[in-house]
Coordinates of C-alpha atoms in Angstrom, one line a residue:
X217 CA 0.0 0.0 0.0
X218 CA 1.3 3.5 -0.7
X219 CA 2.4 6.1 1.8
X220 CA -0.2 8.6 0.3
X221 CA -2.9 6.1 1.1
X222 CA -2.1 5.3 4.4
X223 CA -1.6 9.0 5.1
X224 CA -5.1 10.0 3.2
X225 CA -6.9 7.1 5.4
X226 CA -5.3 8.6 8.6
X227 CA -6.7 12.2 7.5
X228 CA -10.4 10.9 7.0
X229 CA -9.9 9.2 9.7
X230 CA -8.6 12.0 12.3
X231 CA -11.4 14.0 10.3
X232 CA -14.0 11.6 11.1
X233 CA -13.2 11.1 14.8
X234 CA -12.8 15.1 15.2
X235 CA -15.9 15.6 13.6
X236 CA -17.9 12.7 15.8
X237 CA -15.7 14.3 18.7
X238 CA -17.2 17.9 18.3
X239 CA -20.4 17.2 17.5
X240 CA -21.1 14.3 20.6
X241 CA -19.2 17.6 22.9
X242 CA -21.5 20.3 21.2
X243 CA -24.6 18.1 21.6
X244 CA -23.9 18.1 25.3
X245 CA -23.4 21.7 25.7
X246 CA -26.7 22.5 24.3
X247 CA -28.9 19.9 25.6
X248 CA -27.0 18.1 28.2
X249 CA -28.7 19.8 31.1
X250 CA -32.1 19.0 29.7
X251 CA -31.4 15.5 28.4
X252 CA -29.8 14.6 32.1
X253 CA -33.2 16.0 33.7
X254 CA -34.9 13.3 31.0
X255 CA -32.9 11.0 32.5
X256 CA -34.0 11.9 35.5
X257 CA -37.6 12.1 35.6
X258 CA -38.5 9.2 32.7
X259 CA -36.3 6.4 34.0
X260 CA -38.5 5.1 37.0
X261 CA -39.1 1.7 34.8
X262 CA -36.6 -0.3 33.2
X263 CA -39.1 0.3 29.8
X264 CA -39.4 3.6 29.7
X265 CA -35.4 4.0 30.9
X266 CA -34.8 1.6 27.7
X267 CA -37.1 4.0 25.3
X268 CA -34.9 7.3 26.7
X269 CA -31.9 5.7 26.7
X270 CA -32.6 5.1 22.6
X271 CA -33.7 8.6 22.4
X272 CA -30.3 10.3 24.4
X273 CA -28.0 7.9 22.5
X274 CA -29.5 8.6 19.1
X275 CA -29.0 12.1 19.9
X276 CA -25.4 12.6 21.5
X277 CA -24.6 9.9 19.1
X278 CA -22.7 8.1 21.4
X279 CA -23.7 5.2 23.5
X280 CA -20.4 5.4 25.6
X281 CA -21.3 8.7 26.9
X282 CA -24.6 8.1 27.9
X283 CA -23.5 5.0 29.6
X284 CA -21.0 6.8 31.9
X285 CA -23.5 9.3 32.4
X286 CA -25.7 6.4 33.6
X287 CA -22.8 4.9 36.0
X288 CA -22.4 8.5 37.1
X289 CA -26.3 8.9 38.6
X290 CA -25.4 5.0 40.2
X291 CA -22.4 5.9 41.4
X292 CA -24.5 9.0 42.9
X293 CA -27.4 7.6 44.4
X294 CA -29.8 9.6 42.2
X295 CA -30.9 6.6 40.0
X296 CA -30.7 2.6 41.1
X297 CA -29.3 -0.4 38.7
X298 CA -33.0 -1.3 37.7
X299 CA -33.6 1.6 36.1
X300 CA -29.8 1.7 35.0
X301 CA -30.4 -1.3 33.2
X302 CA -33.2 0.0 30.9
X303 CA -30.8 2.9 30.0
X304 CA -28.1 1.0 29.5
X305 CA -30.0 -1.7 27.2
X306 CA -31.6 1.5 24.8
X307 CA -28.4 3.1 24.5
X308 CA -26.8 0.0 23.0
X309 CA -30.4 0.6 20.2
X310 CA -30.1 3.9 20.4
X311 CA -25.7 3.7 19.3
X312 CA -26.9 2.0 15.9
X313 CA -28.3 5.7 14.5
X314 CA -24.5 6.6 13.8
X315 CA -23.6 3.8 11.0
X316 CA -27.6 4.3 10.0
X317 CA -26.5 8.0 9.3
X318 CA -23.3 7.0 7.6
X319 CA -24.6 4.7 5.1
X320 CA -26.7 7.4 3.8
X321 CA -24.0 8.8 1.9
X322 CA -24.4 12.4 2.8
X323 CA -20.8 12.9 1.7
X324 CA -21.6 15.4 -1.4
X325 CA -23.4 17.8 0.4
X326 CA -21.0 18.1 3.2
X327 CA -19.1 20.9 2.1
X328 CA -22.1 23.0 2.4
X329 CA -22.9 21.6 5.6
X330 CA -19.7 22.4 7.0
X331 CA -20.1 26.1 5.4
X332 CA -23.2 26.4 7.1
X333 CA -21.8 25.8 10.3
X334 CA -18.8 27.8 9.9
X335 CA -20.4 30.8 8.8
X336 CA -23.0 30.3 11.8
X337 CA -20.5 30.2 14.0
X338 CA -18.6 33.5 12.9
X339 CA -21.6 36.0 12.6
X340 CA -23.5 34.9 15.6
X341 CA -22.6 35.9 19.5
X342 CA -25.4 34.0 21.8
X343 CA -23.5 31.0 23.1
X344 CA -26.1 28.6 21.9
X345 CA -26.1 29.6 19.0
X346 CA -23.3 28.8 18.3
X347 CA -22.8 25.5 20.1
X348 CA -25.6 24.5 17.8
X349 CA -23.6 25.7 15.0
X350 CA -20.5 23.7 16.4
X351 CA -22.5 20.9 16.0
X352 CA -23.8 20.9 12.3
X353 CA -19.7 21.6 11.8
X354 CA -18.7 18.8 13.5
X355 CA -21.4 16.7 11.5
X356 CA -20.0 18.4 8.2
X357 CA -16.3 17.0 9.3
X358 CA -17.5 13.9 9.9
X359 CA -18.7 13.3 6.4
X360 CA -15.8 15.1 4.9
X361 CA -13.8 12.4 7.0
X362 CA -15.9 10.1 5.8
X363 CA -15.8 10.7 2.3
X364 CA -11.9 10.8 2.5
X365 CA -11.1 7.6 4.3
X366 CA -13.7 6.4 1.1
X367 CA -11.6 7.8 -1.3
X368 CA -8.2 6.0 0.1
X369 CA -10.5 2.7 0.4
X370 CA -10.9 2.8 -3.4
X371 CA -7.0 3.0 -4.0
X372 CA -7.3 0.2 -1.7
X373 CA -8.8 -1.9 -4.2
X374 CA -5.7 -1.5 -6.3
X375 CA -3.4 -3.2 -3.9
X376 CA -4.0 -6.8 -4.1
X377 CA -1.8 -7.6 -0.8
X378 CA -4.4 -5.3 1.0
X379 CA -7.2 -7.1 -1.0
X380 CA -5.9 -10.4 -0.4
X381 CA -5.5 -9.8 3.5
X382 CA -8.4 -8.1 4.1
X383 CA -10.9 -10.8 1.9
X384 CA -8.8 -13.9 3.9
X385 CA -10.3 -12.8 7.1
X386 CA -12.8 -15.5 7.7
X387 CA -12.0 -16.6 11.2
X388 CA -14.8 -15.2 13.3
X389 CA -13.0 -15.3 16.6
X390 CA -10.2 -13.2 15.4
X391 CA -13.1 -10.6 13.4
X392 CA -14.5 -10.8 16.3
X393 CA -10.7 -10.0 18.4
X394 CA -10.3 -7.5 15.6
X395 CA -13.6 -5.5 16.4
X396 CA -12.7 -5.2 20.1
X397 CA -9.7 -4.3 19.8
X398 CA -9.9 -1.5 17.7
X399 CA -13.1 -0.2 19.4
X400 CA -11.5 -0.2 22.9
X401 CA -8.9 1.9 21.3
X402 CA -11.0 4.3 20.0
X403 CA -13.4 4.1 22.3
X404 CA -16.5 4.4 19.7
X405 CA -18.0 1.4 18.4
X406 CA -19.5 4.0 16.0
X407 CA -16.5 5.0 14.7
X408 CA -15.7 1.0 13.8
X409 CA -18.5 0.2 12.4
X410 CA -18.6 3.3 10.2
X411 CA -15.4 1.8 9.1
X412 CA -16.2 -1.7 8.7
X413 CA -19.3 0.0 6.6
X414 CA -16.8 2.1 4.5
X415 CA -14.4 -1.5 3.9
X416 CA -17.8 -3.3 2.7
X417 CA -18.7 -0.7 0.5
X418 CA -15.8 -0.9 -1.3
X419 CA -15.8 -4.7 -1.4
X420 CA -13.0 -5.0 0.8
X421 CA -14.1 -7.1 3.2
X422 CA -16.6 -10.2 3.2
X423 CA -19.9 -9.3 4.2
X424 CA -20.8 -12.7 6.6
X425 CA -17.6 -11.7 8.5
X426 CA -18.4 -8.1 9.1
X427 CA -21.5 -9.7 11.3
X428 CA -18.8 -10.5 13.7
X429 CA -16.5 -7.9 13.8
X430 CA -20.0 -5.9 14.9
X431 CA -20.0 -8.3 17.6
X432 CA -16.6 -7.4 18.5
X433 CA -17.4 -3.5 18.3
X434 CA -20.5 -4.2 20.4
X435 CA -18.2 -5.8 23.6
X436 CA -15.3 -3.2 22.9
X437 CA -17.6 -0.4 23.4
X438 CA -17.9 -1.2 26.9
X439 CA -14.4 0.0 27.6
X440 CA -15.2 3.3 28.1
X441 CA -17.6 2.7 31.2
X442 CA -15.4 -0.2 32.8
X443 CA -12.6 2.7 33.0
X444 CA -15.2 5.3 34.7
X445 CA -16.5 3.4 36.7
X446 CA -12.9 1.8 38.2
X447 CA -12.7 5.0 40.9
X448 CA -16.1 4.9 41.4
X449 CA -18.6 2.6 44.2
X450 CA -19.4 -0.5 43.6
X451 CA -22.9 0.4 42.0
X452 CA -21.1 2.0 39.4
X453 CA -18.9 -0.6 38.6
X454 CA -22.1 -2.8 38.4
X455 CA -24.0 -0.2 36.7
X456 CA -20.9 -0.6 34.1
X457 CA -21.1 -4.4 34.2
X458 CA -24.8 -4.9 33.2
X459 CA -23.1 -3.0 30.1
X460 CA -20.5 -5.5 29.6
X461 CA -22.4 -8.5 30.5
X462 CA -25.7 -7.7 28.6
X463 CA -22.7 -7.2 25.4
X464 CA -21.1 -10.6 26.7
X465 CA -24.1 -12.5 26.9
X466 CA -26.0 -11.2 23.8
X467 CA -22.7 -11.7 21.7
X468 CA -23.0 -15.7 22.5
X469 CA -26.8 -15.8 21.7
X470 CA -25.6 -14.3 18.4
X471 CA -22.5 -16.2 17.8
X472 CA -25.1 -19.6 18.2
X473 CA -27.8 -18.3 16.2
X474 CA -24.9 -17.2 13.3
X475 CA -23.4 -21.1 13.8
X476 CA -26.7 -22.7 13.1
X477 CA -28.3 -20.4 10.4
X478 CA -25.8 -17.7 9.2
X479 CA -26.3 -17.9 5.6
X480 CA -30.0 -17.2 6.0
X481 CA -29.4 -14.4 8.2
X482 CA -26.6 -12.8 5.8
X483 CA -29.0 -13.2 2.9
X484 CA -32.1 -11.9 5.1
X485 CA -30.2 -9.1 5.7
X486 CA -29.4 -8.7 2.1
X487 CA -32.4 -8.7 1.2
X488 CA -33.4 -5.4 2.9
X489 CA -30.4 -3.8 2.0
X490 CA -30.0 -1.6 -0.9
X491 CA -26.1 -2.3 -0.4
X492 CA -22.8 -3.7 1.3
X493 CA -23.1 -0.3 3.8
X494 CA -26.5 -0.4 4.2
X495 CA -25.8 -4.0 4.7
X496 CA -23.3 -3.2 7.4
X497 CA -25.6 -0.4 9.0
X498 CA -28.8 -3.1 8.8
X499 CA -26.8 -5.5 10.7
X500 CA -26.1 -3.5 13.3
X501 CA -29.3 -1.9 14.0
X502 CA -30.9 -6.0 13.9
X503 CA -28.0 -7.5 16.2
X504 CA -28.3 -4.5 19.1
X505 CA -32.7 -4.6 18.5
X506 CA -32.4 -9.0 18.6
X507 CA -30.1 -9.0 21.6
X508 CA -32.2 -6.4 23.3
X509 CA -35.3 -8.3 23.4
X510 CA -33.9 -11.3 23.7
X511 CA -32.1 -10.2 27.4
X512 CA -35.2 -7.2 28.3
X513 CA -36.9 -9.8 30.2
X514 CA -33.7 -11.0 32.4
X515 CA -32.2 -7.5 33.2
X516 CA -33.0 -8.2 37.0
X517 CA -31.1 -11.4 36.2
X518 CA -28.2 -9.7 35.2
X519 CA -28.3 -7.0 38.0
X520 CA -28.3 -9.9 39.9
X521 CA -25.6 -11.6 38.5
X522 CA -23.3 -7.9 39.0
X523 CA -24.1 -8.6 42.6
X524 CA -22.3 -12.4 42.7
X525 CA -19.7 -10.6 40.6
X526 CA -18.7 -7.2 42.5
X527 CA -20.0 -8.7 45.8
X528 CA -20.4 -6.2 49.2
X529 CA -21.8 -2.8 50.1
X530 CA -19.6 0.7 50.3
X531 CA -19.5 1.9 53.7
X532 CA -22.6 4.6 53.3
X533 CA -22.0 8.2 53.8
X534 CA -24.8 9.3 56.1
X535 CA -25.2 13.2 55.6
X536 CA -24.1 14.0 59.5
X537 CA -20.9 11.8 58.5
X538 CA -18.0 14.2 59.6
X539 CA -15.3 15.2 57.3
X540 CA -16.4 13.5 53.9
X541 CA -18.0 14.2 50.8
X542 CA -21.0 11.8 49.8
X543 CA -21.8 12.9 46.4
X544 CA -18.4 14.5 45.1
X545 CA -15.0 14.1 45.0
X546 CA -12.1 11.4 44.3
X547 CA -14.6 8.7 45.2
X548 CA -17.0 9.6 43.2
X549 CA -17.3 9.1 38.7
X550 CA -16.7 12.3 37.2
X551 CA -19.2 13.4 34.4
X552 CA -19.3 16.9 33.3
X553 CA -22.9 16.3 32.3
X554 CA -24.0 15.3 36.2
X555 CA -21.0 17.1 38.0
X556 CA -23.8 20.2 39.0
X557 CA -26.5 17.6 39.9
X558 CA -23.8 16.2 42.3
X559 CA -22.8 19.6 44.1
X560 CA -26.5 20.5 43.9
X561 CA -27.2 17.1 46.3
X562 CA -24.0 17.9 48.6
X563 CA -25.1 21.5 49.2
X564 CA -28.8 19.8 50.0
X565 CA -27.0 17.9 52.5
X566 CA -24.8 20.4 54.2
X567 CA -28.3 22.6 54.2
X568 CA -29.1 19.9 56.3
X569 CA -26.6 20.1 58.6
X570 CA -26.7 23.5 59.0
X571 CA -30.4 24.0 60.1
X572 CA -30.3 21.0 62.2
X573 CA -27.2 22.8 64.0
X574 CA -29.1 26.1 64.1
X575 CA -31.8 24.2 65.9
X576 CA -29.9 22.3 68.2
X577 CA -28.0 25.5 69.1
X578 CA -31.1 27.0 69.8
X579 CA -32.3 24.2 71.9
X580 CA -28.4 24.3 73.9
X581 CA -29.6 28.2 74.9
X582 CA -32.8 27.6 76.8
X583 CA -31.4 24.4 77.9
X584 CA -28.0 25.0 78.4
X585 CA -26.7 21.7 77.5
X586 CA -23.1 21.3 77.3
X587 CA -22.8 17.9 74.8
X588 CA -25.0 20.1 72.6
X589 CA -22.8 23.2 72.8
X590 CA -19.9 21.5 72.1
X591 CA -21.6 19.4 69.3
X592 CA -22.4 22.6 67.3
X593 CA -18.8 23.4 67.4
X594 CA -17.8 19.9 66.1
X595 CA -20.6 20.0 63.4
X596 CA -19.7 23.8 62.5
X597 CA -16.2 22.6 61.8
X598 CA -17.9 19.6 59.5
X599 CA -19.9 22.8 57.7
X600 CA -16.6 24.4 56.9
X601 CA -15.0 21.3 55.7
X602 CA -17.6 21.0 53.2
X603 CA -17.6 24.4 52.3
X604 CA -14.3 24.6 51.4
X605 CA -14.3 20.9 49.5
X606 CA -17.2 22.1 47.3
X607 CA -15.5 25.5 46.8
X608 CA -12.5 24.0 45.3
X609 CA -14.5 21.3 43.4
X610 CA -16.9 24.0 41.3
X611 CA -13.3 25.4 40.8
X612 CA -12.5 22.1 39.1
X613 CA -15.3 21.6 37.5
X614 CA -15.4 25.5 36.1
X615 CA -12.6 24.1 33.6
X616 CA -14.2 21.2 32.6
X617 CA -16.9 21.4 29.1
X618 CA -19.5 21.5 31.3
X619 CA -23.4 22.0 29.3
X620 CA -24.3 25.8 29.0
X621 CA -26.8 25.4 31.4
X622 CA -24.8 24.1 33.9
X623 CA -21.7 26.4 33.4
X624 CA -24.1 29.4 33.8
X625 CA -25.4 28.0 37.6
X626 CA -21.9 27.7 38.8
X627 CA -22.0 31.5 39.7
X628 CA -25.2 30.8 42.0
X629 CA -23.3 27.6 43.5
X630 CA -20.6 29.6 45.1
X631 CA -22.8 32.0 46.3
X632 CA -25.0 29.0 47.9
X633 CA -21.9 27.3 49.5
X634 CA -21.8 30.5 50.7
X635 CA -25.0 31.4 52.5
X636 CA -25.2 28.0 53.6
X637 CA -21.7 28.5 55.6
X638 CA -22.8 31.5 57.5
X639 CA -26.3 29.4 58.6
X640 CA -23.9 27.5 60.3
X641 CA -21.7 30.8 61.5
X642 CA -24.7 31.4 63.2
X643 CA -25.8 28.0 64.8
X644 CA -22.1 28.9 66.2
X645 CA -22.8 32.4 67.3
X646 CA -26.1 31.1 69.1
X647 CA -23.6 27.9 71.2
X648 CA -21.1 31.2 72.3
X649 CA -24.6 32.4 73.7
X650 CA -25.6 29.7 75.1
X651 CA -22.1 29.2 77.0
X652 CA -22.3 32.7 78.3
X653 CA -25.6 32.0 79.8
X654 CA -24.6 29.2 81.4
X655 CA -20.7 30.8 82.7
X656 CA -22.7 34.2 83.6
X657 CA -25.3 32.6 85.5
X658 CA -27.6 35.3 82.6
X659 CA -31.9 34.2 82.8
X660 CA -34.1 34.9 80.0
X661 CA -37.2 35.0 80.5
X662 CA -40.3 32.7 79.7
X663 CA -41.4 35.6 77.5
X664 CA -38.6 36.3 75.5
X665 CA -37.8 32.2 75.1
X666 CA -41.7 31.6 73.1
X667 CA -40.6 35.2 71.4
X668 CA -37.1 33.4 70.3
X669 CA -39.2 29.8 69.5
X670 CA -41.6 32.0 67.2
X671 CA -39.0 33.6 65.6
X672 CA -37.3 30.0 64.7
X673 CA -40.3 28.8 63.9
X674 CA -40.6 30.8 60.5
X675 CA -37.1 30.8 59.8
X676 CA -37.2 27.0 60.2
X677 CA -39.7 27.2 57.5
X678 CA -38.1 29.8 55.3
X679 CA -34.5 27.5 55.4
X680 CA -36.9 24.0 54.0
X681 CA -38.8 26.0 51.7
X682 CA -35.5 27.6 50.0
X683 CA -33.5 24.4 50.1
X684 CA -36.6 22.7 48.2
X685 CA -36.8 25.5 45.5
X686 CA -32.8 25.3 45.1
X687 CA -32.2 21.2 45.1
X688 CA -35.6 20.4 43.3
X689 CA -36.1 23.8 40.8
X690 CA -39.3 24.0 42.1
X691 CA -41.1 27.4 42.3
X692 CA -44.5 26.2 44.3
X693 CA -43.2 27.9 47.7
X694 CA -41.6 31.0 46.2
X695 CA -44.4 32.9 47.4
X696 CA -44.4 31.9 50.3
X697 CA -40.4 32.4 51.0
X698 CA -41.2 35.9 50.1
X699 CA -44.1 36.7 52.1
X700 CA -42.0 34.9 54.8
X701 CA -39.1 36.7 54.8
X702 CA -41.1 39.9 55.2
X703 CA -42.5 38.6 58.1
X704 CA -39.4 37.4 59.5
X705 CA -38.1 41.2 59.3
X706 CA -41.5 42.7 60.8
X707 CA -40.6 39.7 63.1
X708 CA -37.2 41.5 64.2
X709 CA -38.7 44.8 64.4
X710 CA -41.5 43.8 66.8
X711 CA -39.0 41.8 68.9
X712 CA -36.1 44.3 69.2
X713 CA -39.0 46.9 70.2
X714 CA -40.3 44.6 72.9
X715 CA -37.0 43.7 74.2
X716 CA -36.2 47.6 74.8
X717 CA -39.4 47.6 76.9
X718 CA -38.3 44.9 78.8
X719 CA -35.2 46.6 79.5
X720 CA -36.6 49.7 80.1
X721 CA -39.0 48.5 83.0
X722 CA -36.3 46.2 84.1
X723 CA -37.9 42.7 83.7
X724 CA -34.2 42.2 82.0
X725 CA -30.6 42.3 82.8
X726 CA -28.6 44.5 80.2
X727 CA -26.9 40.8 79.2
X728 CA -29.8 39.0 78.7
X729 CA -31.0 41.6 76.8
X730 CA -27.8 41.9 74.6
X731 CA -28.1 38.3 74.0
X732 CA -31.4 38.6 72.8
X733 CA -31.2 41.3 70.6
X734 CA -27.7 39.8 69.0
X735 CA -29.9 36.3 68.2
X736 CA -32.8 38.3 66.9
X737 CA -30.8 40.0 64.5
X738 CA -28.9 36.9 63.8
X739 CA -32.1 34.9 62.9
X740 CA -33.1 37.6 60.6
X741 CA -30.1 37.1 58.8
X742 CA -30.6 33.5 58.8
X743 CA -34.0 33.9 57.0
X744 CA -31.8 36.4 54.6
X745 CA -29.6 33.7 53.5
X746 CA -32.3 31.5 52.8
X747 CA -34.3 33.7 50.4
X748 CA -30.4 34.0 49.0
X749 CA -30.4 30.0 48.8
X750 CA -34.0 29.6 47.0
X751 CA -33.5 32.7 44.8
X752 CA -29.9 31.0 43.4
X753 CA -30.5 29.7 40.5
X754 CA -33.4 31.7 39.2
X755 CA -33.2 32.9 35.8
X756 CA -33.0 36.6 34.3
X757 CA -36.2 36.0 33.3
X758 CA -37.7 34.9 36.7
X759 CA -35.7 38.1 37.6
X760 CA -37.4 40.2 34.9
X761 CA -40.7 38.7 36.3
X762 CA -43.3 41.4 37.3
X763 CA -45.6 38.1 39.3
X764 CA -42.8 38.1 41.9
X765 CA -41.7 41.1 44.0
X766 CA -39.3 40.9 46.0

């Protein structure tokens, strides 16, 4: 084979992988955020988690990535291996679009596809714009790729060596050897097949052997996900074996049913294809959609079977647990896609923390408890732990692609950390008045101690209300947290005037009434933070909104 062939099948191929690269990445961007909340809300049976997971796949056009998005959610709590299962099993449907796409030879118009793009790109300035743009570019490269790699495929057929190798491979194992291996290189069993489809068309290879290089592809494929899920718990790395072994096991069932009648299938196959690529991009669609409803029925046989293989439980991460993260970090599988949905579900739980420490600070200063004094100082140092870890990790994060969506929140995220951390500031300022009570000998008075529950009472409220409308996006209570925090202030006001009453008749000492006032004011703020917390990730528009005042 020439040098100019090897180096012009290199280019279309580099072209091609770029191409599938930018516009899987672009794809993301754009829709990532919304596709992830699909995940999310239409995966609670293993059907309707197999129908999305077509849909995702067919869309970021590549099964690999919505598989480690899926071991990602595991690996995070936020969905279990049932409904993993039904993802996991559509995405391996949904993967098949790719070579469908590509044996539509689309490669004359791609030029003007890929000037579409370009030119998009160039005149327009709204960010999703142009990550749309970025997209129908990276499809343009890909059939640019395509069309080159063709091209050096047809000098191909001048070189018998490269005939003659290529025509002698009719050993199914090593097809079979061959697929895998070159898909767990590349990491796209798209990206194979597309090849295998490009080799058929031009005759190059035999079509009952390119049956089992598919297969090959098919198991290769799950590469990706066994790596991501290799730092992760040990759902993910059963979330990434259902993966493997649905590829494993349906490869077999194929292999048997290609033993006993593979000249029917080759030539049933043939028969609805209007040639070798379409042959190719037939086969692959019919292998994934036979194995699929051939193993739909045993999936919780083969979540099972994860269990006898990865065998155990992680030690759980309760949301008191000192000093570790539970949803983020080194133990966790990184995906840019789900990274804010993780931090979103830490903040939740150090939320948590913090208004249960508020709360049993404010319990310490009637009762003046000492284990509970000292254990809002222990869980306040807890608070800043995870205030500083999720600080530096939305710093990591910030550099990763994440979808526009996503990257826009990250503002909002640091400010949440934030008002979360001085909650706890103040659970802390309530136990150093609590301590001087009980060192000082200072009395509050019946009075002033229902005032003080009242008080909590709504700010209690305000605190659930605003963690809801942050973790969950939902808008029911923002009313509420509004009118709320209005009260809360008139709250103050009232409180502070009735304090100075007290004082001025004398019912108080002058540090019973500084305490008081200091934890009014202090609860105030509390409620401030809140409304900061639920008001986060609003958009401009919510902003711009004339139904809310705020």
């Amino acid at each position: 084979m020439s040098f100019g062939t090897i180096l012009t099948m290199a280019g279309g191929l580099g072209l091609f992988l770029f191409g599938m690269e930018l516009m899987s990445d672009s794809i993301e961007k754009v829709a990532g955020a919304r596709l992830r909340r699909i995940l999310e809300i239409f995966t609670t049976n293993r059907f309707m988690g197999m129908i999305v997971g077509i849909i995702f796949t067919g869309i970021i056009q590549s099964s690999s990535a919505c598989t480690v998005m899926v071991v990602s959610f595991v690996n995070s709590g936020l969905m279990n291996l049932y409904q993993a299962a039904g993802v996991i099993l559509g995405a391996n449907i949904g993967t098949t679009i790719t070579s469908q796409l590509v044996s539509f030879n689309l490669s004359k118009i791609a030029p003007l596809i890929l000037l579409v793009g370009v030119v998009v790109m160039m005149f327009t300035k709204k960010e999703k714009v142009r990550k749309v743009a970025e997209v129908v570019v990276g499809f343009g490269i890909l059939f640019v790729g395509l069309s080159t790699m063709s091209q050096a495929m047809a000098n191909m057929k001048n070189e018998p060596q490269v005939v003659n190798l290529l025509m002698s491979l009719k050993n199914p194992f090593l097809a079979t050897l061959m697929g895998f291996a070159l898909t767990a290189i590349i990491q796209s069993s798209s990206v194979t097949v597309s090849i295998v489809l490009l080799l058929a068309n031009q005759d190059l290879l035999p079509l009952p052997i390119t049956l089992y290089i598919i297969l090959g592809c098919n198991i290769g494929a799950c590469a990706t996900a066994m790596l991501a899920s290799m730092t992760g718990k040990k759902d993910a790395k059963r979330a990434a074996l259902i993966h493997l072994l649905f590829n494993i096991i349906g490869t077999v069932i194929i292999y048997i049913a290609l033993f006993v009648a593979g000249d029917q299938i080759v030539e049933l196959i043939k028969s609805i294809s209007a040639d070798n690529g379409r042959f190719v991009a037939n086969a692959h669609t019919l292998i994934k959609i036979a194995q699929v409803i051939m193993l739909f029925p045993f999936t919780g046989w083969l979540v099972k079977m994860t269990y006898l293989i990865v065998p155990g439980e992680d030690q759980k991460v309760g949301y008191r647990e000192s000093y570790q993260l539970k949803y983020i970090g080194d133990k966790v599988v990184f995906n840019p896609a789900t990274a804010v949905v993780e931090v979103i579900k830490e903040l939740e739980r150090m939320a948590s923390l913090a208004e249960e420490n508020l709360n049993r600070a404010m319990n310490a200063l009637i009762t003046l408890d000492e284990e509970d004094i000292e254990e809002v100082y222990e869980v306040e140092k807890n608070i800043n732990f995870l205030n500083h870890a999720i600080t530096d990790y939305l710093v990591k994060i910030n550099q990763t692609t994440l979808p526009i969506e996503d990257l826009n929140s990250l503002g909002a995220l640091f400010h949440v950390v934030n008002d979360i951390e001085r909650i706890g500031d103040h659970a802390e300022n309530v136990a150093d008045a609590a301590r001087q009570r009980k060192e000082e000998g200072v009395s509050i008075s019946k009075e002033a101690q229902k005032e003080l529950g009242d008080m909590l009472e709504m700010v209690n409220k305000i605190i659930r209300y605003a963690v809801e409308m942050f973790a969950k996006s939902d808008e029911s209570h923002m009313q509420e947290i509004v009118t709320l925090e209005d009260q809360v202030d008139e709250k103050e006001r009232e409180l502070q005037k009735k304090h100075v009453e007290r004082l001025t008749k004398g019912e108080c000492s002058p540090e019973a009434g500084m305490i008081f006032s200091d934890i009014v004011s202090g609860l105030e703020r509390v409620a401030d933070h809140a409304t900061n917390i639920a008001f986060a990730i609003t958009t401009e528009e919510d902003a711009e909104d004339g139904d809310i005042k705020r």
